[in-house]
Amino acid sequence: MVRVALEGHEYRYEIFQILNLFYEKDEIVFNNDDYNAQSILDDEFAVFKIGNITKKETYDKSDIKSIKNSLKRVTLQALSEYFNKIIPWGILVGIRPTKIVHELKKQGKDLDYIKKHLISYYLLSEDKANLTIEVAENEEKFLSKPNNSISLYVGIPFCPTRCVYCSFASNSIHGNERLADEYVNALLKEFDCILGFINKNKLNIDTIYFGGGTPSSLSKEQIQRILYRLSNYVNINSVREFTFEAGRPDSIDKEKLKILKEFNVTRISINPQTMNEETLIKIGRRHTVKEVIEKFLMARELGFDNINMDVIIGLPDEDINSIKKTMQEITKLSPESITIHTMAIKRASILNEIDYKNKTDNAIEMYNYASQCCRDMGMIPYYMYRQKNMVSPLENVGYSKVGKECIYNIQMIAENISILSLGADAITKIIYEDENRIERYANVKDVREYVNRIDEMIDKKINVLTDFIQK
């Protein structure tokens, strides 16, 4: 238990972020009367004290961001010494590290300077600084976008079952078939109004991404209706990339895959998360390893030549042997890309509801093994992001063979292009480049609310897009 007194500032959230790298969230208390640690901001120094350890540094009083980072640095340095524990990502918590690299390059800084800055200012380890720069270099060629263009995200908030680690607002498709029909009708109305508006104003769609949820949990008739309506507004053959995150093998069949092929989907995901049967049962995924293999080979037979597979590090009770088995099976299939996720305990997940605290001790070893397997398959890391509450101080990284990178994933993390998002819980991001400003506009999460309030959300989005186009 740590009881922290704040003196001279109220940056509780920033201090909590660093404390949470060393303590469970229920072990952190802020108390200015009864404390065993102090975070201090005086006229000259940012200071953190715990036990007999004191770390301090001067700070730039004119810049709030700089003040916060100074407080975070001294907190991390003191706690790292106190626990004799290295945090590879330093003070970067829940952030997009490569954006820092791109911003510094815009300022004319070379890679040597950038690496030193990542290590000294953000306290990254040399390995993580190198990874950040490598990913930034690999994604850079995809950051330029066609003129007058945006990308499109479509959310399908249904799944065969709910996985224990998932926090998305998804609904079981079983028993909700009528609701799914109502949802599709509302989504098509949003297509008609919003995509019609986009066409009228001559905005081009650069990339398309269907996510969720599990989009393929819809029936083949529903999928065909959605893609047919989309094709009325978007020249699908002209987009740079069209991803359909099929996801769960138990939701995929040959007819659905044929429909995706008919509408020129260029990239799909078939996500095992693990190739261990016992874990699949524990996490609530009602499919087998055999099904993963069968559906992957089925997609290959139908001509899909860009297939991604997701794996998760830190699933309940998994160890290094578990990830070895998973990666050995996936290597045999030879997908074009593999996304390595480090499990994060989300607030809305079942694992959080049951207060799951199994911080996997060997997550770093497992992650390193999976990453090396990807490199051995000829893949490069092309996009990366960090989340809060991960099982270890790691990251999520997308690996792909050269030329098979997911452009939408890069755009989502780099925030270099506006993303129009349709469907329940879909968040539209509007990029005002000249103002260095990003605005987010969210549709409601609940599916029934989405259906009932679709007109309201359409009107709001039209207003947002009108403002964007006029600027």
mmCIF file with all atom_site columns, C-alpha atoms in Angstrom, residues 170-346:
data_model
loop_
_atom_site.group_PDB
_atom_site.id
_atom_site.type_symbol
_atom_site.label_atom_id
_atom_site.label_alt_id
_atom_site.label_comp_id
_atom_site.label_asym_id
_atom_site.label_entity_id
_atom_site.label_seq_id
_atom_site.pdbx_PDB_ins_code
_atom_site.Cartn_x
_atom_site.Cartn_y
_atom_site.Cartn_z
_atom_site.occupancy
_atom_site.B_iso_or_equiv
_atom_site.pdbx_formal_charge
_atom_site.auth_seq_id
_atom_site.auth_comp_id
_atom_site.auth_asym_id
_atom_site.auth_atom_id
_atom_site.pdbx_PDB_model_num
ATOM 1   C CA . SER A 1 170 ? -20.800 -6.175  -28.022 1.00 0.00 ? 170 SER A CA 1
ATOM 2   C CA . ASN A 1 171 ? -23.892 -8.359  -27.814 1.00 0.00 ? 171 ASN A CA 1
ATOM 3   C CA . SER A 1 172 ? -24.240 -12.091 -28.244 1.00 0.00 ? 172 SER A CA 1
ATOM 4   C CA . ILE A 1 173 ? -25.750 -12.734 -31.658 1.00 0.00 ? 173 ILE A CA 1
ATOM 5   C CA . HIS A 1 174 ? -27.587 -15.761 -30.297 1.00 0.00 ? 174 HIS A CA 1
ATOM 6   C CA . GLY A 1 175 ? -31.018 -14.726 -29.050 1.00 0.00 ? 175 GLY A CA 1
ATOM 7   C CA . ASN A 1 176 ? -30.576 -11.252 -30.533 1.00 0.00 ? 176 ASN A CA 1
ATOM 8   C CA . GLU A 1 177 ? -31.323 -12.009 -34.173 1.00 0.00 ? 177 GLU A CA 1
ATOM 9   C CA . ARG A 1 178 ? -34.240 -9.550  -34.287 1.00 0.00 ? 178 ARG A CA 1
ATOM 10  C CA . LEU A 1 179 ? -32.118 -6.834  -32.696 1.00 0.00 ? 179 LEU A CA 1
ATOM 11  C CA . ALA A 1 180 ? -29.398 -7.536  -35.260 1.00 0.00 ? 180 ALA A CA 1
ATOM 12  C CA . ASP A 1 181 ? -31.930 -6.993  -38.064 1.00 0.00 ? 181 ASP A CA 1
ATOM 13  C CA . GLU A 1 182 ? -33.014 -3.701  -36.511 1.00 0.00 ? 182 GLU A CA 1
ATOM 14  C CA . TYR A 1 183 ? -29.378 -2.711  -36.141 1.00 0.00 ? 183 TYR A CA 1
ATOM 15  C CA . VAL A 1 184 ? -28.606 -3.427  -39.782 1.00 0.00 ? 184 VAL A CA 1
ATOM 16  C CA . ASN A 1 185 ? -31.607 -1.328  -40.849 1.00 0.00 ? 185 ASN A CA 1
ATOM 17  C CA . ALA A 1 186 ? -30.399 1.595   -38.724 1.00 0.00 ? 186 ALA A CA 1
ATOM 18  C CA . LEU A 1 187 ? -26.841 1.197   -40.018 1.00 0.00 ? 187 LEU A CA 1
ATOM 19  C CA . LEU A 1 188 ? -28.057 1.275   -43.621 1.00 0.00 ? 188 LEU A CA 1
ATOM 20  C CA . LYS A 1 189 ? -29.961 4.459   -42.863 1.00 0.00 ? 189 LYS A CA 1
ATOM 21  C CA . GLU A 1 190 ? -26.723 5.953   -41.540 1.00 0.00 ? 190 GLU A CA 1
ATOM 22  C CA . PHE A 1 191 ? -25.011 4.789   -44.752 1.00 0.00 ? 191 PHE A CA 1
ATOM 23  C CA . ASP A 1 192 ? -27.663 6.478   -46.909 1.00 0.00 ? 192 ASP A CA 1
ATOM 24  C CA . CYS A 1 193 ? -27.472 9.806   -45.103 1.00 0.00 ? 193 CYS A CA 1
ATOM 25  C CA . ILE A 1 194 ? -23.787 10.062  -44.226 1.00 0.00 ? 194 ILE A CA 1
ATOM 26  C CA . LEU A 1 195 ? -22.185 8.356   -47.217 1.00 0.00 ? 195 LEU A CA 1
ATOM 27  C CA . GLY A 1 196 ? -24.653 10.191  -49.452 1.00 0.00 ? 196 GLY A CA 1
ATOM 28  C CA . PHE A 1 197 ? -23.455 13.448  -47.897 1.00 0.00 ? 197 PHE A CA 1
ATOM 29  C CA . ILE A 1 198 ? -19.819 12.415  -48.417 1.00 0.00 ? 198 ILE A CA 1
ATOM 30  C CA . ASN A 1 199 ? -20.482 11.710  -52.096 1.00 0.00 ? 199 ASN A CA 1
ATOM 31  C CA . LYS A 1 200 ? -22.337 14.981  -52.592 1.00 0.00 ? 200 LYS A CA 1
ATOM 32  C CA . ASN A 1 201 ? -19.358 16.867  -51.177 1.00 0.00 ? 201 ASN A CA 1
ATOM 33  C CA . LYS A 1 202 ? -16.840 14.867  -53.224 1.00 0.00 ? 202 LYS A CA 1
ATOM 34  C CA . LEU A 1 203 ? -14.872 13.398  -50.317 1.00 0.00 ? 203 LEU A CA 1
ATOM 35  C CA . ASN A 1 204 ? -13.005 10.209  -51.243 1.00 0.00 ? 204 ASN A CA 1
ATOM 36  C CA . ILE A 1 205 ? -12.744 7.079   -49.098 1.00 0.00 ? 205 ILE A CA 1
ATOM 37  C CA . ASP A 1 206 ? -9.117  6.007   -48.696 1.00 0.00 ? 206 ASP A CA 1
ATOM 38  C CA . THR A 1 207 ? -9.418  2.824   -46.587 1.00 0.00 ? 207 THR A CA 1
ATOM 39  C CA . ILE A 1 208 ? -12.348 0.830   -45.171 1.00 0.00 ? 208 ILE A CA 1
ATOM 40  C CA . TYR A 1 209 ? -12.315 -1.198  -41.960 1.00 0.00 ? 209 TYR A CA 1
ATOM 41  C CA . PHE A 1 210 ? -15.164 -3.353  -40.613 1.00 0.00 ? 210 PHE A CA 1
ATOM 42  C CA . GLY A 1 211 ? -14.586 -4.092  -36.919 1.00 0.00 ? 211 GLY A CA 1
ATOM 43  C CA . GLY A 1 212 ? -16.576 -4.850  -33.815 1.00 0.00 ? 212 GLY A CA 1
ATOM 44  C CA . GLY A 1 213 ? -17.503 -7.031  -32.171 1.00 0.00 ? 213 GLY A CA 1
ATOM 45  C CA . THR A 1 214 ? -17.275 -9.707  -34.777 1.00 0.00 ? 214 THR A CA 1
ATOM 46  C CA . PRO A 1 215 ? -18.659 -8.522  -38.134 1.00 0.00 ? 215 PRO A CA 1
ATOM 47  C CA . SER A 1 216 ? -18.923 -12.078 -39.454 1.00 0.00 ? 216 SER A CA 1
ATOM 48  C CA . SER A 1 217 ? -21.316 -12.996 -36.623 1.00 0.00 ? 217 SER A CA 1
ATOM 49  C CA . LEU A 1 218 ? -24.047 -11.428 -38.775 1.00 0.00 ? 218 LEU A CA 1
ATOM 50  C CA . SER A 1 219 ? -25.868 -13.695 -41.233 1.00 0.00 ? 219 SER A CA 1
ATOM 51  C CA . LYS A 1 220 ? -24.678 -13.912 -44.818 1.00 0.00 ? 220 LYS A CA 1
ATOM 52  C CA . GLU A 1 221 ? -27.839 -12.078 -45.897 1.00 0.00 ? 221 GLU A CA 1
ATOM 53  C CA . GLN A 1 222 ? -27.115 -9.209  -43.503 1.00 0.00 ? 222 GLN A CA 1
ATOM 54  C CA . ILE A 1 223 ? -23.478 -8.985  -44.592 1.00 0.00 ? 223 ILE A CA 1
ATOM 55  C CA . GLN A 1 224 ? -24.530 -8.925  -48.243 1.00 0.00 ? 224 GLN A CA 1
ATOM 56  C CA . ARG A 1 225 ? -27.087 -6.159  -47.598 1.00 0.00 ? 225 ARG A CA 1
ATOM 57  C CA . ILE A 1 226 ? -24.475 -4.032  -45.845 1.00 0.00 ? 226 ILE A CA 1
ATOM 58  C CA . LEU A 1 227 ? -21.753 -4.481  -48.460 1.00 0.00 ? 227 LEU A CA 1
ATOM 59  C CA . TYR A 1 228 ? -24.167 -3.967  -51.352 1.00 0.00 ? 228 TYR A CA 1
ATOM 60  C CA . ARG A 1 229 ? -25.410 -0.702  -49.836 1.00 0.00 ? 229 ARG A CA 1
ATOM 61  C CA . LEU A 1 230 ? -21.828 0.391   -49.193 1.00 0.00 ? 230 LEU A CA 1
ATOM 62  C CA . SER A 1 231 ? -20.961 -0.271  -52.839 1.00 0.00 ? 231 SER A CA 1
ATOM 63  C CA . ASN A 1 232 ? -23.743 2.109   -53.891 1.00 0.00 ? 232 ASN A CA 1
ATOM 64  C CA . TYR A 1 233 ? -21.796 4.988   -52.351 1.00 0.00 ? 233 TYR A CA 1
ATOM 65  C CA . VAL A 1 234 ? -18.157 3.905   -52.459 1.00 0.00 ? 234 VAL A CA 1
ATOM 66  C CA . ASN A 1 235 ? -16.171 2.696   -55.449 1.00 0.00 ? 235 ASN A CA 1
ATOM 67  C CA . ILE A 1 236 ? -14.734 -0.232  -53.520 1.00 0.00 ? 236 ILE A CA 1
ATOM 68  C CA . ASN A 1 237 ? -12.292 -1.054  -56.304 1.00 0.00 ? 237 ASN A CA 1
ATOM 69  C CA . SER A 1 238 ? -10.635 2.350   -55.878 1.00 0.00 ? 238 SER A CA 1
ATOM 70  C CA . VAL A 1 239 ? -9.939  2.240   -52.131 1.00 0.00 ? 239 VAL A CA 1
ATOM 71  C CA . ARG A 1 240 ? -6.376  1.481   -51.076 1.00 0.00 ? 240 ARG A CA 1
ATOM 72  C CA . GLU A 1 241 ? -7.469  -1.207  -48.619 1.00 0.00 ? 241 GLU A CA 1
ATOM 73  C CA . PHE A 1 242 ? -10.669 -2.931  -47.485 1.00 0.00 ? 242 PHE A CA 1
ATOM 74  C CA . THR A 1 243 ? -10.389 -4.875  -44.216 1.00 0.00 ? 243 THR A CA 1
ATOM 75  C CA . PHE A 1 244 ? -13.143 -7.073  -42.799 1.00 0.00 ? 244 PHE A CA 1
ATOM 76  C CA . GLU A 1 245 ? -12.275 -8.345  -39.338 1.00 0.00 ? 245 GLU A CA 1
ATOM 77  C CA . ALA A 1 246 ? -13.925 -11.749 -39.551 1.00 0.00 ? 246 ALA A CA 1
ATOM 78  C CA . GLY A 1 247 ? -12.304 -12.567 -36.228 1.00 0.00 ? 247 GLY A CA 1
ATOM 79  C CA . ARG A 1 248 ? -13.901 -15.582 -34.602 1.00 0.00 ? 248 ARG A CA 1
ATOM 80  C CA . PRO A 1 249 ? -13.529 -18.818 -36.592 1.00 0.00 ? 249 PRO A CA 1
ATOM 81  C CA . ASP A 1 250 ? -16.908 -20.045 -35.305 1.00 0.00 ? 250 ASP A CA 1
ATOM 82  C CA . SER A 1 251 ? -18.595 -17.155 -37.140 1.00 0.00 ? 251 SER A CA 1
ATOM 83  C CA . ILE A 1 252 ? -16.979 -17.833 -40.528 1.00 0.00 ? 252 ILE A CA 1
ATOM 84  C CA . ASP A 1 253 ? -18.282 -20.050 -43.324 1.00 0.00 ? 253 ASP A CA 1
ATOM 85  C CA . LYS A 1 254 ? -17.625 -20.433 -47.034 1.00 0.00 ? 254 LYS A CA 1
ATOM 86  C CA . GLU A 1 255 ? -20.704 -18.460 -48.113 1.00 0.00 ? 255 GLU A CA 1
ATOM 87  C CA . LYS A 1 256 ? -19.716 -15.447 -46.029 1.00 0.00 ? 256 LYS A CA 1
ATOM 88  C CA . LEU A 1 257 ? -16.160 -15.554 -47.342 1.00 0.00 ? 257 LEU A CA 1
ATOM 89  C CA . LYS A 1 258 ? -17.464 -15.704 -50.919 1.00 0.00 ? 258 LYS A CA 1
ATOM 90  C CA . ILE A 1 259 ? -19.530 -12.578 -50.271 1.00 0.00 ? 259 ILE A CA 1
ATOM 91  C CA . LEU A 1 260 ? -16.464 -10.762 -48.930 1.00 0.00 ? 260 LEU A CA 1
ATOM 92  C CA . LYS A 1 261 ? -14.541 -11.790 -52.037 1.00 0.00 ? 261 LYS A CA 1
ATOM 93  C CA . GLU A 1 262 ? -17.399 -10.644 -54.290 1.00 0.00 ? 262 GLU A CA 1
ATOM 94  C CA . PHE A 1 263 ? -17.207 -7.155  -52.798 1.00 0.00 ? 263 PHE A CA 1
ATOM 95  C CA . ASN A 1 264 ? -13.414 -6.989  -53.133 1.00 0.00 ? 264 ASN A CA 1
ATOM 96  C CA . VAL A 1 265 ? -12.446 -7.197  -49.468 1.00 0.00 ? 265 VAL A CA 1
ATOM 97  C CA . THR A 1 266 ? -8.646  -7.188  -49.651 1.00 0.00 ? 266 THR A CA 1
ATOM 98  C CA . ARG A 1 267 ? -7.715  -8.073  -46.076 1.00 0.00 ? 267 ARG A CA 1
ATOM 99  C CA . ILE A 1 268 ? -9.362  -10.231 -43.404 1.00 0.00 ? 268 ILE A CA 1
ATOM 100 C CA . SER A 1 269 ? -8.542  -11.253 -39.856 1.00 0.00 ? 269 SER A CA 1
ATOM 101 C CA . ILE A 1 270 ? -8.989  -14.754 -38.475 1.00 0.00 ? 270 ILE A CA 1
ATOM 102 C CA . ASN A 1 271 ? -8.070  -14.417 -34.826 1.00 0.00 ? 271 ASN A CA 1
ATOM 103 C CA . PRO A 1 272 ? -7.234  -17.429 -32.658 1.00 0.00 ? 272 PRO A CA 1
ATOM 104 C CA . GLN A 1 273 ? -5.823  -15.353 -29.711 1.00 0.00 ? 273 GLN A CA 1
ATOM 105 C CA . THR A 1 274 ? -4.323  -18.669 -28.569 1.00 0.00 ? 274 THR A CA 1
ATOM 106 C CA . MET A 1 275 ? -3.912  -22.128 -30.086 1.00 0.00 ? 275 MET A CA 1
ATOM 107 C CA . ASN A 1 276 ? -4.440  -23.861 -26.731 1.00 0.00 ? 276 ASN A CA 1
ATOM 108 C CA . GLU A 1 277 ? -7.823  -25.539 -26.284 1.00 0.00 ? 277 GLU A CA 1
ATOM 109 C CA . GLU A 1 278 ? -7.884  -25.156 -22.493 1.00 0.00 ? 278 GLU A CA 1
ATOM 110 C CA . THR A 1 279 ? -7.376  -21.406 -22.716 1.00 0.00 ? 279 THR A CA 1
ATOM 111 C CA . LEU A 1 280 ? -10.047 -20.994 -25.383 1.00 0.00 ? 280 LEU A CA 1
ATOM 112 C CA . ILE A 1 281 ? -12.559 -22.493 -22.965 1.00 0.00 ? 281 ILE A CA 1
ATOM 113 C CA . LYS A 1 282 ? -11.392 -20.295 -20.083 1.00 0.00 ? 282 LYS A CA 1
ATOM 114 C CA . ILE A 1 283 ? -11.705 -17.062 -22.047 1.00 0.00 ? 283 ILE A CA 1
ATOM 115 C CA . GLY A 1 284 ? -15.159 -17.843 -23.414 1.00 0.00 ? 284 GLY A CA 1
ATOM 116 C CA . ARG A 1 285 ? -14.332 -18.573 -27.045 1.00 0.00 ? 285 ARG A CA 1
ATOM 117 C CA . ARG A 1 286 ? -16.468 -21.469 -28.229 1.00 0.00 ? 286 ARG A CA 1
ATOM 118 C CA . HIS A 1 287 ? -14.331 -22.638 -31.078 1.00 0.00 ? 287 HIS A CA 1
ATOM 119 C CA . THR A 1 288 ? -11.483 -25.115 -31.378 1.00 0.00 ? 288 THR A CA 1
ATOM 120 C CA . VAL A 1 289 ? -7.939  -24.911 -32.682 1.00 0.00 ? 289 VAL A CA 1
ATOM 121 C CA . LYS A 1 290 ? -9.034  -27.216 -35.493 1.00 0.00 ? 290 LYS A CA 1
ATOM 122 C CA . GLU A 1 291 ? -11.666 -24.665 -36.546 1.00 0.00 ? 291 GLU A CA 1
ATOM 123 C CA . VAL A 1 292 ? -9.035  -21.922 -36.706 1.00 0.00 ? 292 VAL A CA 1
ATOM 124 C CA . ILE A 1 293 ? -6.953  -24.011 -39.095 1.00 0.00 ? 293 ILE A CA 1
ATOM 125 C CA . GLU A 1 294 ? -9.950  -25.091 -41.197 1.00 0.00 ? 294 GLU A CA 1
ATOM 126 C CA . LYS A 1 295 ? -11.296 -21.548 -41.645 1.00 0.00 ? 295 LYS A CA 1
ATOM 127 C CA . PHE A 1 296 ? -7.843  -20.183 -42.462 1.00 0.00 ? 296 PHE A CA 1
ATOM 128 C CA . LEU A 1 297 ? -7.314  -22.811 -45.174 1.00 0.00 ? 297 LEU A CA 1
ATOM 129 C CA . MET A 1 298 ? -10.843 -22.166 -46.467 1.00 0.00 ? 298 MET A CA 1
ATOM 130 C CA . ALA A 1 299 ? -10.032 -18.474 -46.887 1.00 0.00 ? 299 ALA A CA 1
ATOM 131 C CA . ARG A 1 300 ? -6.802  -19.373 -48.682 1.00 0.00 ? 300 ARG A CA 1
ATOM 132 C CA . GLU A 1 301 ? -8.681  -21.634 -51.104 1.00 0.00 ? 301 GLU A CA 1
ATOM 133 C CA . LEU A 1 302 ? -11.025 -18.757 -51.934 1.00 0.00 ? 302 LEU A CA 1
ATOM 134 C CA . GLY A 1 303 ? -8.094  -16.522 -52.833 1.00 0.00 ? 303 GLY A CA 1
ATOM 135 C CA . PHE A 1 304 ? -7.561  -14.338 -49.767 1.00 0.00 ? 304 PHE A CA 1
ATOM 136 C CA . ASP A 1 305 ? -3.885  -13.396 -49.881 1.00 0.00 ? 305 ASP A CA 1
ATOM 137 C CA . ASN A 1 306 ? -3.763  -10.947 -46.959 1.00 0.00 ? 306 ASN A CA 1
ATOM 138 C CA . ILE A 1 307 ? -4.830  -12.637 -43.725 1.00 0.00 ? 307 ILE A CA 1
ATOM 139 C CA . ASN A 1 308 ? -4.042  -11.333 -40.249 1.00 0.00 ? 308 ASN A CA 1
ATOM 140 C CA . MET A 1 309 ? -4.062  -13.394 -37.065 1.00 0.00 ? 309 MET A CA 1
ATOM 141 C CA . ASP A 1 310 ? -4.211  -11.931 -33.535 1.00 0.00 ? 310 ASP A CA 1
ATOM 142 C CA . VAL A 1 311 ? -2.562  -13.469 -30.489 1.00 0.00 ? 311 VAL A CA 1
ATOM 143 C CA . ILE A 1 312 ? -2.784  -12.265 -26.897 1.00 0.00 ? 312 ILE A CA 1
ATOM 144 C CA . ILE A 1 313 ? 0.040   -12.388 -24.366 1.00 0.00 ? 313 ILE A CA 1
ATOM 145 C CA . GLY A 1 314 ? -1.041  -12.832 -20.745 1.00 0.00 ? 314 GLY A CA 1
ATOM 146 C CA . LEU A 1 315 ? -4.217  -14.892 -21.066 1.00 0.00 ? 315 LEU A CA 1
ATOM 147 C CA . PRO A 1 316 ? -5.258  -16.691 -17.851 1.00 0.00 ? 316 PRO A CA 1
ATOM 148 C CA . ASP A 1 317 ? -2.810  -19.419 -16.795 1.00 0.00 ? 317 ASP A CA 1
ATOM 149 C CA . GLU A 1 318 ? -0.756  -19.295 -20.002 1.00 0.00 ? 318 GLU A CA 1
ATOM 150 C CA . ASP A 1 319 ? 3.031   -19.592 -19.849 1.00 0.00 ? 319 ASP A CA 1
ATOM 151 C CA . ILE A 1 320 ? 5.971   -19.727 -22.229 1.00 0.00 ? 320 ILE A CA 1
ATOM 152 C CA . ASN A 1 321 ? 5.033   -23.226 -23.409 1.00 0.00 ? 321 ASN A CA 1
ATOM 153 C CA . SER A 1 322 ? 1.548   -21.967 -24.274 1.00 0.00 ? 322 SER A CA 1
ATOM 154 C CA . ILE A 1 323 ? 2.837   -19.212 -26.533 1.00 0.00 ? 323 ILE A CA 1
ATOM 155 C CA . LYS A 1 324 ? 5.366   -21.580 -28.113 1.00 0.00 ? 324 LYS A CA 1
ATOM 156 C CA . LYS A 1 325 ? 2.532   -23.901 -29.118 1.00 0.00 ? 325 LYS A CA 1
ATOM 157 C CA . THR A 1 326 ? 0.449   -20.984 -30.407 1.00 0.00 ? 326 THR A CA 1
ATOM 158 C CA . MET A 1 327 ? 3.248   -19.541 -32.518 1.00 0.00 ? 327 MET A CA 1
ATOM 159 C CA . GLN A 1 328 ? 4.319   -22.939 -33.860 1.00 0.00 ? 328 GLN A CA 1
ATOM 160 C CA . GLU A 1 329 ? 0.776   -23.597 -35.130 1.00 0.00 ? 329 GLU A CA 1
ATOM 161 C CA . ILE A 1 330 ? 0.427   -20.113 -36.621 1.00 0.00 ? 330 ILE A CA 1
ATOM 162 C CA . THR A 1 331 ? 3.841   -20.348 -38.314 1.00 0.00 ? 331 THR A CA 1
ATOM 163 C CA . LYS A 1 332 ? 2.616   -23.456 -40.165 1.00 0.00 ? 332 LYS A CA 1
ATOM 164 C CA . LEU A 1 333 ? -0.311  -21.438 -41.566 1.00 0.00 ? 333 LEU A CA 1
ATOM 165 C CA . SER A 1 334 ? 1.975   -18.553 -42.621 1.00 0.00 ? 334 SER A CA 1
ATOM 166 C CA . PRO A 1 335 ? -0.393  -15.566 -42.432 1.00 0.00 ? 335 PRO A CA 1
ATOM 167 C CA . GLU A 1 336 ? 0.636   -12.246 -43.981 1.00 0.00 ? 336 GLU A CA 1
ATOM 168 C CA . SER A 1 337 ? 0.458   -10.446 -40.635 1.00 0.00 ? 337 SER A CA 1
ATOM 169 C CA . ILE A 1 338 ? 0.303   -11.176 -36.921 1.00 0.00 ? 338 ILE A CA 1
ATOM 170 C CA . THR A 1 339 ? -0.834  -8.700  -34.305 1.00 0.00 ? 339 THR A CA 1
ATOM 171 C CA . ILE A 1 340 ? 0.591   -9.332  -30.841 1.00 0.00 ? 340 ILE A CA 1
ATOM 172 C CA . HIS A 1 341 ? -1.606  -7.934  -28.095 1.00 0.00 ? 341 HIS A CA 1
ATOM 173 C CA . THR A 1 342 ? -0.579  -7.726  -24.464 1.00 0.00 ? 342 THR A CA 1
ATOM 174 C CA . MET A 1 343 ? -3.693  -8.282  -22.403 1.00 0.00 ? 343 MET A CA 1
ATOM 175 C CA . ALA A 1 344 ? -4.963  -5.175  -20.653 1.00 0.00 ? 344 ALA A CA 1
ATOM 176 C CA . ILE A 1 345 ? -7.537  -5.472  -17.867 1.00 0.00 ? 345 ILE A CA 1
ATOM 177 C CA . LYS A 1 346 ? -10.328 -3.191  -19.094 1.00 0.00 ? 346 LYS A CA 1
#
